[in-house]
GROMACS .gro file of C-alpha atoms in nm:
model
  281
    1UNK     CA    1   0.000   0.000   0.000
    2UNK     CA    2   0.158   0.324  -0.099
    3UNK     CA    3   0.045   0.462   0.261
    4UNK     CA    4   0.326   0.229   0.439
    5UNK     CA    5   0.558   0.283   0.190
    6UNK     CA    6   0.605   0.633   0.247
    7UNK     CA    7   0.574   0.587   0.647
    8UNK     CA    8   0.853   0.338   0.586
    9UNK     CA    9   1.036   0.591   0.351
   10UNK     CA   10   1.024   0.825   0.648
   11UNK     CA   11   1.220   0.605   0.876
   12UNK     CA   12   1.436   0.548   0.637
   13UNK     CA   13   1.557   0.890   0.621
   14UNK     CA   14   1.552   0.932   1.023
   15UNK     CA   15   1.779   0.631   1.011
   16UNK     CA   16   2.001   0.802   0.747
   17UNK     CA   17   2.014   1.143   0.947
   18UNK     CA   18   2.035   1.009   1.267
   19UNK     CA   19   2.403   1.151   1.301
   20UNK     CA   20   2.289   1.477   1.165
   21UNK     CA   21   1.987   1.728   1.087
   22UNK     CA   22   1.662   1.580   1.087
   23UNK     CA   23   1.405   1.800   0.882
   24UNK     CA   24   1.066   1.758   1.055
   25UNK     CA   25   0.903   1.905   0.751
   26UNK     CA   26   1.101   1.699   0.507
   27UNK     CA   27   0.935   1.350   0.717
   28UNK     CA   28   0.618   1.549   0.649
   29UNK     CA   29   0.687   1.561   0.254
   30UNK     CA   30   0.780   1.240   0.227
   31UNK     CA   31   0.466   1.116   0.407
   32UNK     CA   32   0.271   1.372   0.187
   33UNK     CA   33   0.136   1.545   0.506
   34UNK     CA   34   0.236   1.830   0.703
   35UNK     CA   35   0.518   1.809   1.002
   36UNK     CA   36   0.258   1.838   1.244
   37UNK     CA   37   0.043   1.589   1.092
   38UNK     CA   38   0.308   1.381   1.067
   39UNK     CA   39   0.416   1.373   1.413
   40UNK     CA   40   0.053   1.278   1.527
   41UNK     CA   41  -0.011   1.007   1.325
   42UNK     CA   42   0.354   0.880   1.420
   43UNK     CA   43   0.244   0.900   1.782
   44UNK     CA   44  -0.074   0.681   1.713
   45UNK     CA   45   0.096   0.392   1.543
   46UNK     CA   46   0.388   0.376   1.700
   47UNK     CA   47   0.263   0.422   2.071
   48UNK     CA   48   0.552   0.684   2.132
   49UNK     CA   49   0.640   1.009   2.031
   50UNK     CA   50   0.841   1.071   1.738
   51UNK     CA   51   1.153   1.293   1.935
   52UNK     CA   52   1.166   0.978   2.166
   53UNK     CA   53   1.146   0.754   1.927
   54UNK     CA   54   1.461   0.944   1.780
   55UNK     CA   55   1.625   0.974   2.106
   56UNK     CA   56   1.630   0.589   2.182
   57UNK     CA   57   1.744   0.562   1.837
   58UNK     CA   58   2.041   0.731   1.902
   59UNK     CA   59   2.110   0.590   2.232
   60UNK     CA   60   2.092   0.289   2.111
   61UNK     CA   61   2.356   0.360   1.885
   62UNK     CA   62   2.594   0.547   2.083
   63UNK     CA   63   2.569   0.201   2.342
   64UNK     CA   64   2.675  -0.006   2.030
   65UNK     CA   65   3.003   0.306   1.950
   66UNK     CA   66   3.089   0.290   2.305
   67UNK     CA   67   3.086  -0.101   2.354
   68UNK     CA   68   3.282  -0.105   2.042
   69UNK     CA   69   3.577   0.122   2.072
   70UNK     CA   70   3.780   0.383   2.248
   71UNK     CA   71   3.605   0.719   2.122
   72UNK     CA   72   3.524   0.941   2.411
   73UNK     CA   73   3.208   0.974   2.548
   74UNK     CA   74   3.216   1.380   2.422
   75UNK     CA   75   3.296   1.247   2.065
   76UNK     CA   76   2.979   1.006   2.072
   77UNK     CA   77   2.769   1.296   2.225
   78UNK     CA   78   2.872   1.543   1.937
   79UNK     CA   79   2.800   1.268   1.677
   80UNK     CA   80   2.492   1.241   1.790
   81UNK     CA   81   2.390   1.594   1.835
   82UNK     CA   82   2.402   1.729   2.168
   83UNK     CA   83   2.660   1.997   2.236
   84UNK     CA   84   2.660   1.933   2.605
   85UNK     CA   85   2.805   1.582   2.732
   86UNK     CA   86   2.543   1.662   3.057
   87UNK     CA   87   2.264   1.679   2.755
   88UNK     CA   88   2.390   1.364   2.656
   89UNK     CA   89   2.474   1.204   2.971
   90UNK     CA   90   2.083   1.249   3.090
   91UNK     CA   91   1.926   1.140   2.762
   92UNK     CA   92   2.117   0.784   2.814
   93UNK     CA   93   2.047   0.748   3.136
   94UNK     CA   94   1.697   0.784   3.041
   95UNK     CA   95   1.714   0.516   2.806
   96UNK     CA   96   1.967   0.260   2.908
   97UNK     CA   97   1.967   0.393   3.310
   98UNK     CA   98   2.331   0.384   3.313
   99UNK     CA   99   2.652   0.654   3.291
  100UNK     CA  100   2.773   0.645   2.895
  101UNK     CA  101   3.130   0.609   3.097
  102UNK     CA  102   2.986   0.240   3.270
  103UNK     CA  103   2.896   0.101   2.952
  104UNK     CA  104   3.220  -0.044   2.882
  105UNK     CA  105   3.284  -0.253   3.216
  106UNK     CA  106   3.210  -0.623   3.181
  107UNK     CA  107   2.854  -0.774   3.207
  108UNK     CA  108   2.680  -0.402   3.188
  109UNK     CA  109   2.340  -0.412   3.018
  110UNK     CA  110   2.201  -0.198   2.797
  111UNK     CA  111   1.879  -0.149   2.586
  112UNK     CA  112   1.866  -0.156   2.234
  113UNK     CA  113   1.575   0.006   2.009
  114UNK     CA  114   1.572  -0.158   1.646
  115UNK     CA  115   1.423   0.070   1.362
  116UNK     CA  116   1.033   0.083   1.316
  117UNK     CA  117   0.890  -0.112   1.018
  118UNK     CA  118   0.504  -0.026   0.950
  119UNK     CA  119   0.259  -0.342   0.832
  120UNK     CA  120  -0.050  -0.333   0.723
  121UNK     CA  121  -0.261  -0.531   1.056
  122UNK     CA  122  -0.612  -0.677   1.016
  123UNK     CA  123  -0.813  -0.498   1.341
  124UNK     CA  124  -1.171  -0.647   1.413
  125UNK     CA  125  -1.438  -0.461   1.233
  126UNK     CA  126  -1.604  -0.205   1.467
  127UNK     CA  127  -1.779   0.045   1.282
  128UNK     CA  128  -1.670   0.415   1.244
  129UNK     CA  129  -1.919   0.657   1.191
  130UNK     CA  130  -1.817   0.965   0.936
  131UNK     CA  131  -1.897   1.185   0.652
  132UNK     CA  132  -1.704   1.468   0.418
  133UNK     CA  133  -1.834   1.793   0.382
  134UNK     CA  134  -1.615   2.021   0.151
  135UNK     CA  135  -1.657   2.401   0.332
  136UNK     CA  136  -1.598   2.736   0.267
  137UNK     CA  137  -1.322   2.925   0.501
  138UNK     CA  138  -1.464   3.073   0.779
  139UNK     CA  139  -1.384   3.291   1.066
  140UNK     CA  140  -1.296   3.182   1.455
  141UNK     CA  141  -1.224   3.409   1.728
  142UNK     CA  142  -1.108   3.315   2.071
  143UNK     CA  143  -0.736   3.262   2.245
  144UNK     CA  144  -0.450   3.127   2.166
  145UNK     CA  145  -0.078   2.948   2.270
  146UNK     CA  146   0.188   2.881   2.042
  147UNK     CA  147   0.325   2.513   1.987
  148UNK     CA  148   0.645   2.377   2.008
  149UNK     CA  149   0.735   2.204   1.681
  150UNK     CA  150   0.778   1.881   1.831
  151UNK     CA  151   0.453   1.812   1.966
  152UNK     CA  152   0.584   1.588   2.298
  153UNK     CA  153   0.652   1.930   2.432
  154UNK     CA  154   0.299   2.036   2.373
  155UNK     CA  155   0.168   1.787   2.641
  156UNK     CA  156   0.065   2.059   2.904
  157UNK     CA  157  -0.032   2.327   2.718
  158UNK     CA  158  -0.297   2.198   2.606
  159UNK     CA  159  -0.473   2.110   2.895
  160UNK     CA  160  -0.363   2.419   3.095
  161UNK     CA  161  -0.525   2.647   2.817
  162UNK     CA  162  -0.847   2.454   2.892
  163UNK     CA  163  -0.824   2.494   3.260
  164UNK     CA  164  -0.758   2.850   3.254
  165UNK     CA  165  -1.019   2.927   3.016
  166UNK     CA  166  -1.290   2.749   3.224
  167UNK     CA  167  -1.194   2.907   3.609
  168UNK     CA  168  -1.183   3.254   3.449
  169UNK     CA  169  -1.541   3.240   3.276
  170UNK     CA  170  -1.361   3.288   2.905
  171UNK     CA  171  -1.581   3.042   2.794
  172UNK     CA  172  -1.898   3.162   2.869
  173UNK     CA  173  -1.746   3.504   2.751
  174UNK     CA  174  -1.704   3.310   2.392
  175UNK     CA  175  -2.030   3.128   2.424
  176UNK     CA  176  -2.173   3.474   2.334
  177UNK     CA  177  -2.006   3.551   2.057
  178UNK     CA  178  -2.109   3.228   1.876
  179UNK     CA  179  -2.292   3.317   1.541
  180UNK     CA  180  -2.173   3.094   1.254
  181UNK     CA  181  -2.122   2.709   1.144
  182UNK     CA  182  -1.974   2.459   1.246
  183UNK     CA  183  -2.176   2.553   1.618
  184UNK     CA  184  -2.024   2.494   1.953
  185UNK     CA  185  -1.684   2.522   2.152
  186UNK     CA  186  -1.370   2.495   1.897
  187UNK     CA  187  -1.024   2.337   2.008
  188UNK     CA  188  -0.812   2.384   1.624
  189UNK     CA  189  -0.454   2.336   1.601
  190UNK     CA  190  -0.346   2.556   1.365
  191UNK     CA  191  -0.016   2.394   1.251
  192UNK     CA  192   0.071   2.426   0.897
  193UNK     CA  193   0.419   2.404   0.755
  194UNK     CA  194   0.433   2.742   0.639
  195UNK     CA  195   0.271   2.926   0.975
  196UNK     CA  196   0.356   2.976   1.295
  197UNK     CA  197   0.205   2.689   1.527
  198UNK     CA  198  -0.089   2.779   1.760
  199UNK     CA  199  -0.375   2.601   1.982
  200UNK     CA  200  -0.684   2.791   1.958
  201UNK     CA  201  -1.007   2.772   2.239
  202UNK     CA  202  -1.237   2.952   1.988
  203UNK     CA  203  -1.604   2.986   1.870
  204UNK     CA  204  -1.715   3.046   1.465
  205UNK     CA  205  -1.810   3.401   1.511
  206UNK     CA  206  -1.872   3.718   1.259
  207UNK     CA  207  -1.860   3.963   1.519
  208UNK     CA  208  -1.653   4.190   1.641
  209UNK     CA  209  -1.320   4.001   1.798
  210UNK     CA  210  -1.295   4.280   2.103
  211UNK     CA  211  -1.061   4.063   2.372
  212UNK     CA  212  -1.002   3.756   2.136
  213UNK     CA  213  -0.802   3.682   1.867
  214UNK     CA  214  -0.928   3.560   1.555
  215UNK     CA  215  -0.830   3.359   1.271
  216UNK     CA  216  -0.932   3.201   0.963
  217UNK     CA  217  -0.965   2.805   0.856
  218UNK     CA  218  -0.914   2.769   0.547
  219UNK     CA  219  -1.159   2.567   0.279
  220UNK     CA  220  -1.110   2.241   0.308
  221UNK     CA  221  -1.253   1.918   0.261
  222UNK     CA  222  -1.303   1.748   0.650
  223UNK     CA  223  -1.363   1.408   0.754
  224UNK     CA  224  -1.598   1.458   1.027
  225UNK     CA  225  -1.617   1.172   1.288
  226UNK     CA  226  -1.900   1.192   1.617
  227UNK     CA  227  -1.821   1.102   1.955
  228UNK     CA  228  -1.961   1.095   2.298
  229UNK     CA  229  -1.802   0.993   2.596
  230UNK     CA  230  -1.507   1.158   2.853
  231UNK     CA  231  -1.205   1.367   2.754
  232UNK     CA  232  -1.010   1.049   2.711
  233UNK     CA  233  -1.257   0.880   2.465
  234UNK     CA  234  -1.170   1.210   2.203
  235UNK     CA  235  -0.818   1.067   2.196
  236UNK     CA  236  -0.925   0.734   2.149
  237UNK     CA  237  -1.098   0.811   1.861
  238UNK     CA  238  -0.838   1.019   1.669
  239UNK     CA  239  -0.650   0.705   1.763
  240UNK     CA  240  -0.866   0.525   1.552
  241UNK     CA  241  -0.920   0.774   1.288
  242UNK     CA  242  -0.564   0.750   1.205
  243UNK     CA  243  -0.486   0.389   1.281
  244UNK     CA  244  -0.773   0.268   1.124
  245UNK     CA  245  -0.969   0.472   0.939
  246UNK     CA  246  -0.680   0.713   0.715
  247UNK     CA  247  -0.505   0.396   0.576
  248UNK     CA  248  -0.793   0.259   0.390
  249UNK     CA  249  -1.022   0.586   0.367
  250UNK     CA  250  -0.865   0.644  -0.039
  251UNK     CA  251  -0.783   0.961   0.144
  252UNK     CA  252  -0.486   1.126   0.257
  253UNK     CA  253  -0.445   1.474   0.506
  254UNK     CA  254  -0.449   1.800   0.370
  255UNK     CA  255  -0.313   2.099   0.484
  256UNK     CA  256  -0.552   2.268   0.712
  257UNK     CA  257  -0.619   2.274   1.133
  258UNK     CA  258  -0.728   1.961   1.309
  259UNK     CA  259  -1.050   2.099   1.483
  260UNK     CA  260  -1.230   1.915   1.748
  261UNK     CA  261  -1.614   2.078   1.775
  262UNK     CA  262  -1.725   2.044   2.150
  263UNK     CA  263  -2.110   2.053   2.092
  264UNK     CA  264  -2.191   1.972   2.475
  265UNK     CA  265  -1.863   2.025   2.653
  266UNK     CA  266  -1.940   1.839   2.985
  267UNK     CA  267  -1.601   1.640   3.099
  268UNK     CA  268  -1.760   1.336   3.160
  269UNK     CA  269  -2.053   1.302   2.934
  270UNK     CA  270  -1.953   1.481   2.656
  271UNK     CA  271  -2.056   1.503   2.271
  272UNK     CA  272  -1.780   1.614   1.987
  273UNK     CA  273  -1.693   1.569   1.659
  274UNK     CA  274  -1.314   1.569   1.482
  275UNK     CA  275  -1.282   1.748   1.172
  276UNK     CA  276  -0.986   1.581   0.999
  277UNK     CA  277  -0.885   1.788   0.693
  278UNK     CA  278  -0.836   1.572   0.385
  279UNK     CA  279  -0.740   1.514  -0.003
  280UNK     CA  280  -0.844   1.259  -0.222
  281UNK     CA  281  -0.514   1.039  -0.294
   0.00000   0.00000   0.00000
């Protein structure tokens, strides 16, 4: 499936830059998605994060230079890319939970992390509910935080963004600026290649943006998934969408925000939709 082949292409060139710069946006091209996109969908199928997926990579490595040879542990660091032998020093600890400088004494264990291969895997068939609806741009408004371009780093902000929006009543605030399609409470991560990244808590609104910012979606064409359920059932479902449903959809993602439309925002009971943006392969 051409799908897999360019997610295998991908690790193909991590494995050949592993030693030196590793384009996010180039993994992107060769996947035919954005970085961000990219990263995300790594995330799903692999179970980890694409930066630690790279970092064990290279630890792995370095374990097999220093077990083999007399190259200081500062050479090894620099080959791999971190400038500071404490940088490097902490990142192998973290994978192999011992010094670089142990690793050559007799009977010392380490870990080692072969290169990911994607398969095609036959999952039971549980039923996903979707449709496509091709739609105009249109205009949020609401607040935003910028994004780290790798997205592991991104793991609080999120959620903080959400908290702080609920105990100070912004959300209310944006509640009563709603006007416009698609209705209810917005989270879009707007992370194109060629913008800066940002997480938006927004509403579709034409009115005046007074205290928010606003920001338009592009057209696009969306895959549009429902959901009910907790917080955690959301990510279960992009999950899905992307382990599932993109590989065998005849569709591949475009470059516009991931949107998640919060039509009854309750924590515990609530009812969403993802908006996946898409192209026809």
């Amino acid at each position: 499936m051409e799908w897999v082949r360019r997610l295998n292409q991908s690790m193909n060139y991590i494995e050949e830059h592993l030693t030196s710069e590793l384009d996010y946006e180039q993994l992107g091209r060769i996947a035919c998605c954005s970085a961000y996109h990219f990263q995300r969908m790594f995330t799903y199928m692999a179970g980890i994060t694409l930066s630690e997926y790279i970092r064990r990579r290279k630890m792995s490595l370095a374990a097999v230079d220093l077990q083999g040879g007399d190259a200081k542990v500062i050479d090894i660091a620099e080959k791999y890319g971190y400038s500071s032998p404490t940088a490097f020093n902490r990142a192998f600890q973290g994978v192999h939970g011992i010094a670089p400088s142990h690793v050559r004494n007799e009977g010392v264990s380490v870990k080692s992390f072969p290169p990911i291969t994607f398969t095609i895997t036959v999952k039971g068939a549980e039923e996903m509910e979707y449709r496509i609806e091709t739609k105009d741009a249109f205009r949020i408004v609401g607040v935003s935080e910028p994004l780290h371009k790798e997205i592991e780093s991104n793991f609080m902000v999120v959620p903080k963004m959400w908290q702080d929006a609920v105990a100070s009543g912004m959300i209310q605030r944006l509640a009563g600026m709603m006007d416009a399609k698609p209705s209810g409470l917005l989270g879009v991560s707007a992370c194109g290649d060629e913008e800066e990244w940002k997480y938006f808590i927004a509403v579709s609104s034409t009115k005046d943006c007074g205290e928010f910012e606003e920001y338009l979606v592009p057209a696009s064409t969306w895959a549009i998934f429902p959901g009910t359920g907790t917080n955690q059932s959301i990510q279960e479902l992009e999950q899905r969408i992307v382990t599932e449903w993109l590989p065998a959809s005849g569709y591949e993602y475009a470059n516009a925000p991931d949107i998640e439309v919060y039509l009854n925002p309750d924590p515990q009971n609530a009812q969403y939709e993802v908006w996946i943006p898409v192209t026809k392969k």
